């Protein structure tokens, strides 16, 4: 019986270690992705700000009668960029929490 428990503990430890490595890799990727998407969101928002403000771009689209159409398009692009950014932030938070739990479980297992 003791041998089965030892084998089970070793298997669980190996599983936790592999899970921790996978989570760390995913977190590393998501951190980069979060940065990229944050920059993309800022870029898209700057397009909206230009069209809403008193700029040459705004005046041009007003002059040709396409300002509202262009502004709607830019709003959609901001919404899409924001949704993508928020999804990555949410997944990143979830993976960080999962990493904490796996790390804690591994420490507990090694103490036993």
Coordinates of N, CA and C in Angstrom, one line a residue, residues 7-100:
X7 N 4.3 5.9 -5.5 CA 4.2 6.0 -7.0 C 3.2 7.0 -7.4
X8 N 2.1 7.1 -6.7 CA 1.1 8.0 -7.0 C 1.6 9.5 -6.7
X9 N 2.3 9.6 -5.6 CA 2.8 10.9 -5.3 C 3.9 11.4 -6.3
X10 N 4.7 10.5 -6.7 CA 5.7 10.8 -7.8 C 5.0 11.2 -9.1
X11 N 4.0 10.4 -9.4 CA 3.3 10.8 -10.7 C 2.6 12.1 -10.5
X12 N 2.0 12.4 -9.4 CA 1.4 13.7 -9.2 C 2.4 14.8 -9.2
X13 N 3.6 14.6 -8.6 CA 4.6 15.6 -8.6 C 5.1 15.9 -10.1
X14 N 5.3 14.9 -10.8 CA 5.7 15.0 -12.2 C 4.6 15.8 -13.0
X15 N 3.3 15.4 -12.8 CA 2.2 16.1 -13.5 C 2.2 17.6 -13.1
X16 N 2.4 17.9 -11.8 CA 2.4 19.3 -11.4 C 3.5 20.1 -12.0
X17 N 4.7 19.5 -12.0 CA 5.9 20.1 -12.6 C 5.7 20.4 -14.1
X18 N 5.1 19.5 -14.8 CA 4.8 19.7 -16.3 C 3.8 20.8 -16.5
X19 N 2.8 20.8 -15.6 CA 1.7 21.8 -15.7 C 2.3 23.2 -15.4
X20 N 3.2 23.2 -14.4 CA 3.8 24.5 -14.1 C 4.6 25.0 -15.3
X21 N 5.4 24.2 -15.9 CA 6.2 24.6 -17.1 C 5.3 25.1 -18.2
X22 N 4.2 24.3 -18.4 CA 3.3 24.7 -19.5 C 2.6 26.1 -19.2
X23 N 2.2 26.3 -17.9 CA 1.6 27.5 -17.5 C 2.6 28.7 -17.7
X24 N 3.9 28.5 -17.3 CA 4.9 29.5 -17.4 C 5.1 29.9 -18.8
X25 N 5.1 28.9 -19.7 CA 5.3 29.2 -21.1 C 4.1 30.0 -21.7
X26 N 2.9 29.6 -21.3 CA 1.7 30.3 -21.8 C 1.7 31.7 -21.3
X27 N 2.0 31.9 -20.0 CA 2.0 33.2 -19.4 C 3.0 34.1 -20.1
X28 N 4.2 33.6 -20.4 CA 5.2 34.3 -21.1 C 4.6 34.8 -22.5
X29 N 4.0 33.9 -23.2 CA 3.4 34.3 -24.5 C 2.3 35.3 -24.3
X30 N 1.4 35.1 -23.3 CA 0.3 36.1 -23.1 C 0.8 37.5 -22.7
X31 N 1.9 37.5 -22.0 CA 2.4 38.8 -21.6 C 2.8 39.6 -22.8
X32 N 3.5 39.0 -23.8 CA 3.8 39.6 -25.0 C 2.6 40.0 -25.8
X33 N 1.7 39.1 -25.9 CA 0.4 39.3 -26.6 C -0.4 40.5 -26.0
X34 N -0.4 40.5 -24.7 CA -1.1 41.6 -24.0 C -0.4 43.0 -24.4
X35 N 0.9 43.0 -24.4 CA 1.6 44.3 -24.8 C 1.2 44.7 -26.2
X36 N 1.3 43.7 -27.1 CA 1.0 43.9 -28.5 C -0.4 44.4 -28.7
X37 N -1.4 43.8 -28.1 CA -2.8 44.2 -28.2 C -3.1 45.5 -27.6
X38 N -2.4 45.8 -26.5 CA -2.6 47.1 -25.9 C -2.1 48.2 -26.8
X39 N -1.0 48.0 -27.5 CA -0.5 49.0 -28.5 C -1.5 49.1 -29.6
X40 N -2.0 48.0 -30.1 CA -3.0 48.0 -31.2 C -4.2 48.8 -30.8
X41 N -4.7 48.5 -29.6 CA -5.9 49.3 -29.1 C -5.6 50.8 -29.0
X42 N -4.4 51.1 -28.5 CA -4.1 52.6 -28.5 C -4.1 53.2 -29.9
X43 N -3.5 52.4 -30.8 CA -3.5 52.9 -32.2 C -4.9 53.1 -32.8
X44 N -5.7 52.1 -32.6 CA -7.1 52.2 -33.1 C -7.9 53.4 -32.4
X45 N -7.6 53.6 -31.1 CA -8.3 54.6 -30.4 C -7.8 56.0 -30.9
X46 N -6.5 56.1 -31.3 CA -6.0 57.3 -31.8 C -6.7 57.7 -33.1
X47 N -7.0 56.7 -33.9 CA -7.8 56.9 -35.2 C -9.1 57.6 -34.8
X48 N -9.8 57.1 -33.8 CA -11.1 57.6 -33.4 C -10.9 59.0 -32.9
X49 N -9.9 59.2 -32.1 CA -9.7 60.6 -31.5 C -9.4 61.6 -32.6
X50 N -8.7 61.2 -33.7 CA -8.4 62.1 -34.8 C -9.7 62.5 -35.5
X51 N -10.5 61.5 -35.7 CA -11.8 61.8 -36.4 C -12.8 62.6 -35.6
X52 N -12.7 62.4 -34.3 CA -13.6 63.2 -33.4 C -13.1 64.6 -33.2
X53 N -11.8 64.8 -33.3 CA -11.2 66.1 -33.0 C -11.3 67.0 -34.2
X54 N -10.6 68.1 -34.1 CA -10.5 69.1 -35.1 C -9.2 68.9 -35.8
X55 N -9.2 67.9 -36.7 CA -7.9 67.6 -37.4 C -8.2 67.7 -38.9
X56 N -7.1 67.6 -39.7 CA -7.2 67.6 -41.1 C -8.0 66.4 -41.6
X57 N -7.7 65.3 -40.9 CA -8.3 64.0 -41.3 C -9.9 64.1 -41.1
X58 N -10.3 64.7 -40.0 CA -11.7 64.9 -39.7 C -12.3 65.8 -40.7
X59 N -11.6 66.9 -41.0 CA -12.1 67.9 -42.0 C -12.3 67.2 -43.4
X60 N -11.3 66.4 -43.8 CA -11.3 65.8 -45.1 C -12.5 64.9 -45.2
X61 N -12.7 64.0 -44.2 CA -13.9 63.1 -44.3 C -15.2 63.8 -44.2
X62 N -15.3 64.9 -43.4 CA -16.5 65.7 -43.4 C -16.7 66.3 -44.8
X63 N -15.7 66.8 -45.4 CA -15.8 67.5 -46.7 C -16.3 66.5 -47.8
X64 N -15.8 65.2 -47.7 CA -16.3 64.3 -48.8 C -17.6 63.5 -48.3
X65 N -18.1 63.9 -47.2 CA -19.3 63.3 -46.7 C -19.2 61.9 -46.2
X66 N -18.0 61.5 -45.8 CA -17.8 60.1 -45.3 C -17.4 60.0 -43.8
X67 N -17.5 61.1 -43.1 CA -17.0 61.1 -41.8 C -17.8 60.1 -40.9
X68 N -19.1 60.1 -40.9 CA -19.8 59.2 -40.1 C -19.6 57.7 -40.4
X69 N -19.5 57.5 -41.7 CA -19.1 56.1 -42.1 C -17.8 55.7 -41.6
X70 N -16.8 56.6 -41.8 CA -15.4 56.3 -41.3 C -15.4 56.2 -39.8
X71 N -16.1 57.0 -39.1 CA -16.1 57.0 -37.7 C -16.7 55.7 -37.2
X72 N -17.8 55.2 -37.8 CA -18.4 53.9 -37.4 C -17.4 52.8 -37.6
X73 N -16.7 52.8 -38.7 CA -15.7 51.8 -39.0 C -14.6 51.8 -37.9
X74 N -14.1 53.0 -37.5 CA -13.1 53.1 -36.5 C -13.6 52.7 -35.2
X75 N -14.9 53.0 -34.8 CA -15.5 52.5 -33.6 C -15.5 51.0 -33.5
X76 N -15.8 50.4 -34.7 CA -15.9 48.9 -34.7 C -14.5 48.3 -34.5
X77 N -13.5 49.0 -35.1 CA -12.1 48.5 -35.0 C -11.6 48.6 -33.5
X78 N -12.0 49.7 -32.9 CA -11.7 49.9 -31.4 C -12.4 48.8 -30.6
X79 N -13.6 48.5 -30.9 CA -14.4 47.5 -30.1 C -13.7 46.1 -30.3
X80 N -13.3 45.8 -31.5 CA -12.6 44.5 -31.8 C -11.3 44.4 -31.1
X81 N -10.5 45.5 -31.1 CA -9.2 45.5 -30.5 C -9.4 45.4 -28.9
X82 N -10.4 46.1 -28.4 CA -10.7 46.1 -27.0 C -11.1 44.7 -26.5
X83 N -11.9 44.0 -27.3 CA -12.4 42.7 -27.0 C -11.2 41.7 -27.0
X84 N -10.3 41.8 -28.0 CA -9.2 40.9 -28.1 C -8.2 41.2 -26.9
X85 N -8.0 42.4 -26.5 CA -7.2 42.8 -25.4 C -7.7 42.3 -24.1
X86 N -9.0 42.5 -23.9 CA -9.7 42.0 -22.7 C -9.6 40.5 -22.5
X87 N -9.8 39.8 -23.7 CA -9.7 38.3 -23.6 C -8.4 37.8 -23.2
X88 N -7.3 38.5 -23.7 CA -6.0 38.1 -23.3 C -5.7 38.4 -21.9
X89 N -6.1 39.6 -21.4 CA -5.9 39.9 -20.0 C -6.7 38.9 -19.1
X90 N -7.8 38.5 -19.5 CA -8.6 37.6 -18.7 C -7.9 36.2 -18.6
X91 N -7.4 35.8 -19.8 CA -6.7 34.5 -19.8 C -5.4 34.6 -19.1
X92 N -4.7 35.7 -19.2 CA -3.5 35.8 -18.4 C -3.7 35.8 -16.9
X93 N -4.8 36.4 -16.5 CA -5.1 36.4 -15.0 C -5.5 35.0 -14.6
X94 N -6.2 34.2 -15.4 CA -6.6 32.9 -15.1 C -5.3 32.0 -15.0
X95 N -4.4 32.1 -16.0 CA -3.2 31.3 -16.0 C -2.3 31.6 -14.8
X96 N -2.2 32.9 -14.4 CA -1.4 33.2 -13.3 C -2.0 32.6 -12.0
X97 N -3.3 32.6 -11.9 CA -4.0 32.0 -10.8 C -3.8 30.5 -10.8
X98 N -3.9 29.9 -11.9 CA -3.6 28.5 -12.0 C -2.2 28.1 -11.6
X99 N -1.3 29.0 -12.0 CA 0.1 28.8 -11.7 C 0.4 28.8 -10.2
X100 N -0.3 29.8 -9.5 CA -0.2 29.9 -8.1 C -0.7 28.6 -7.4

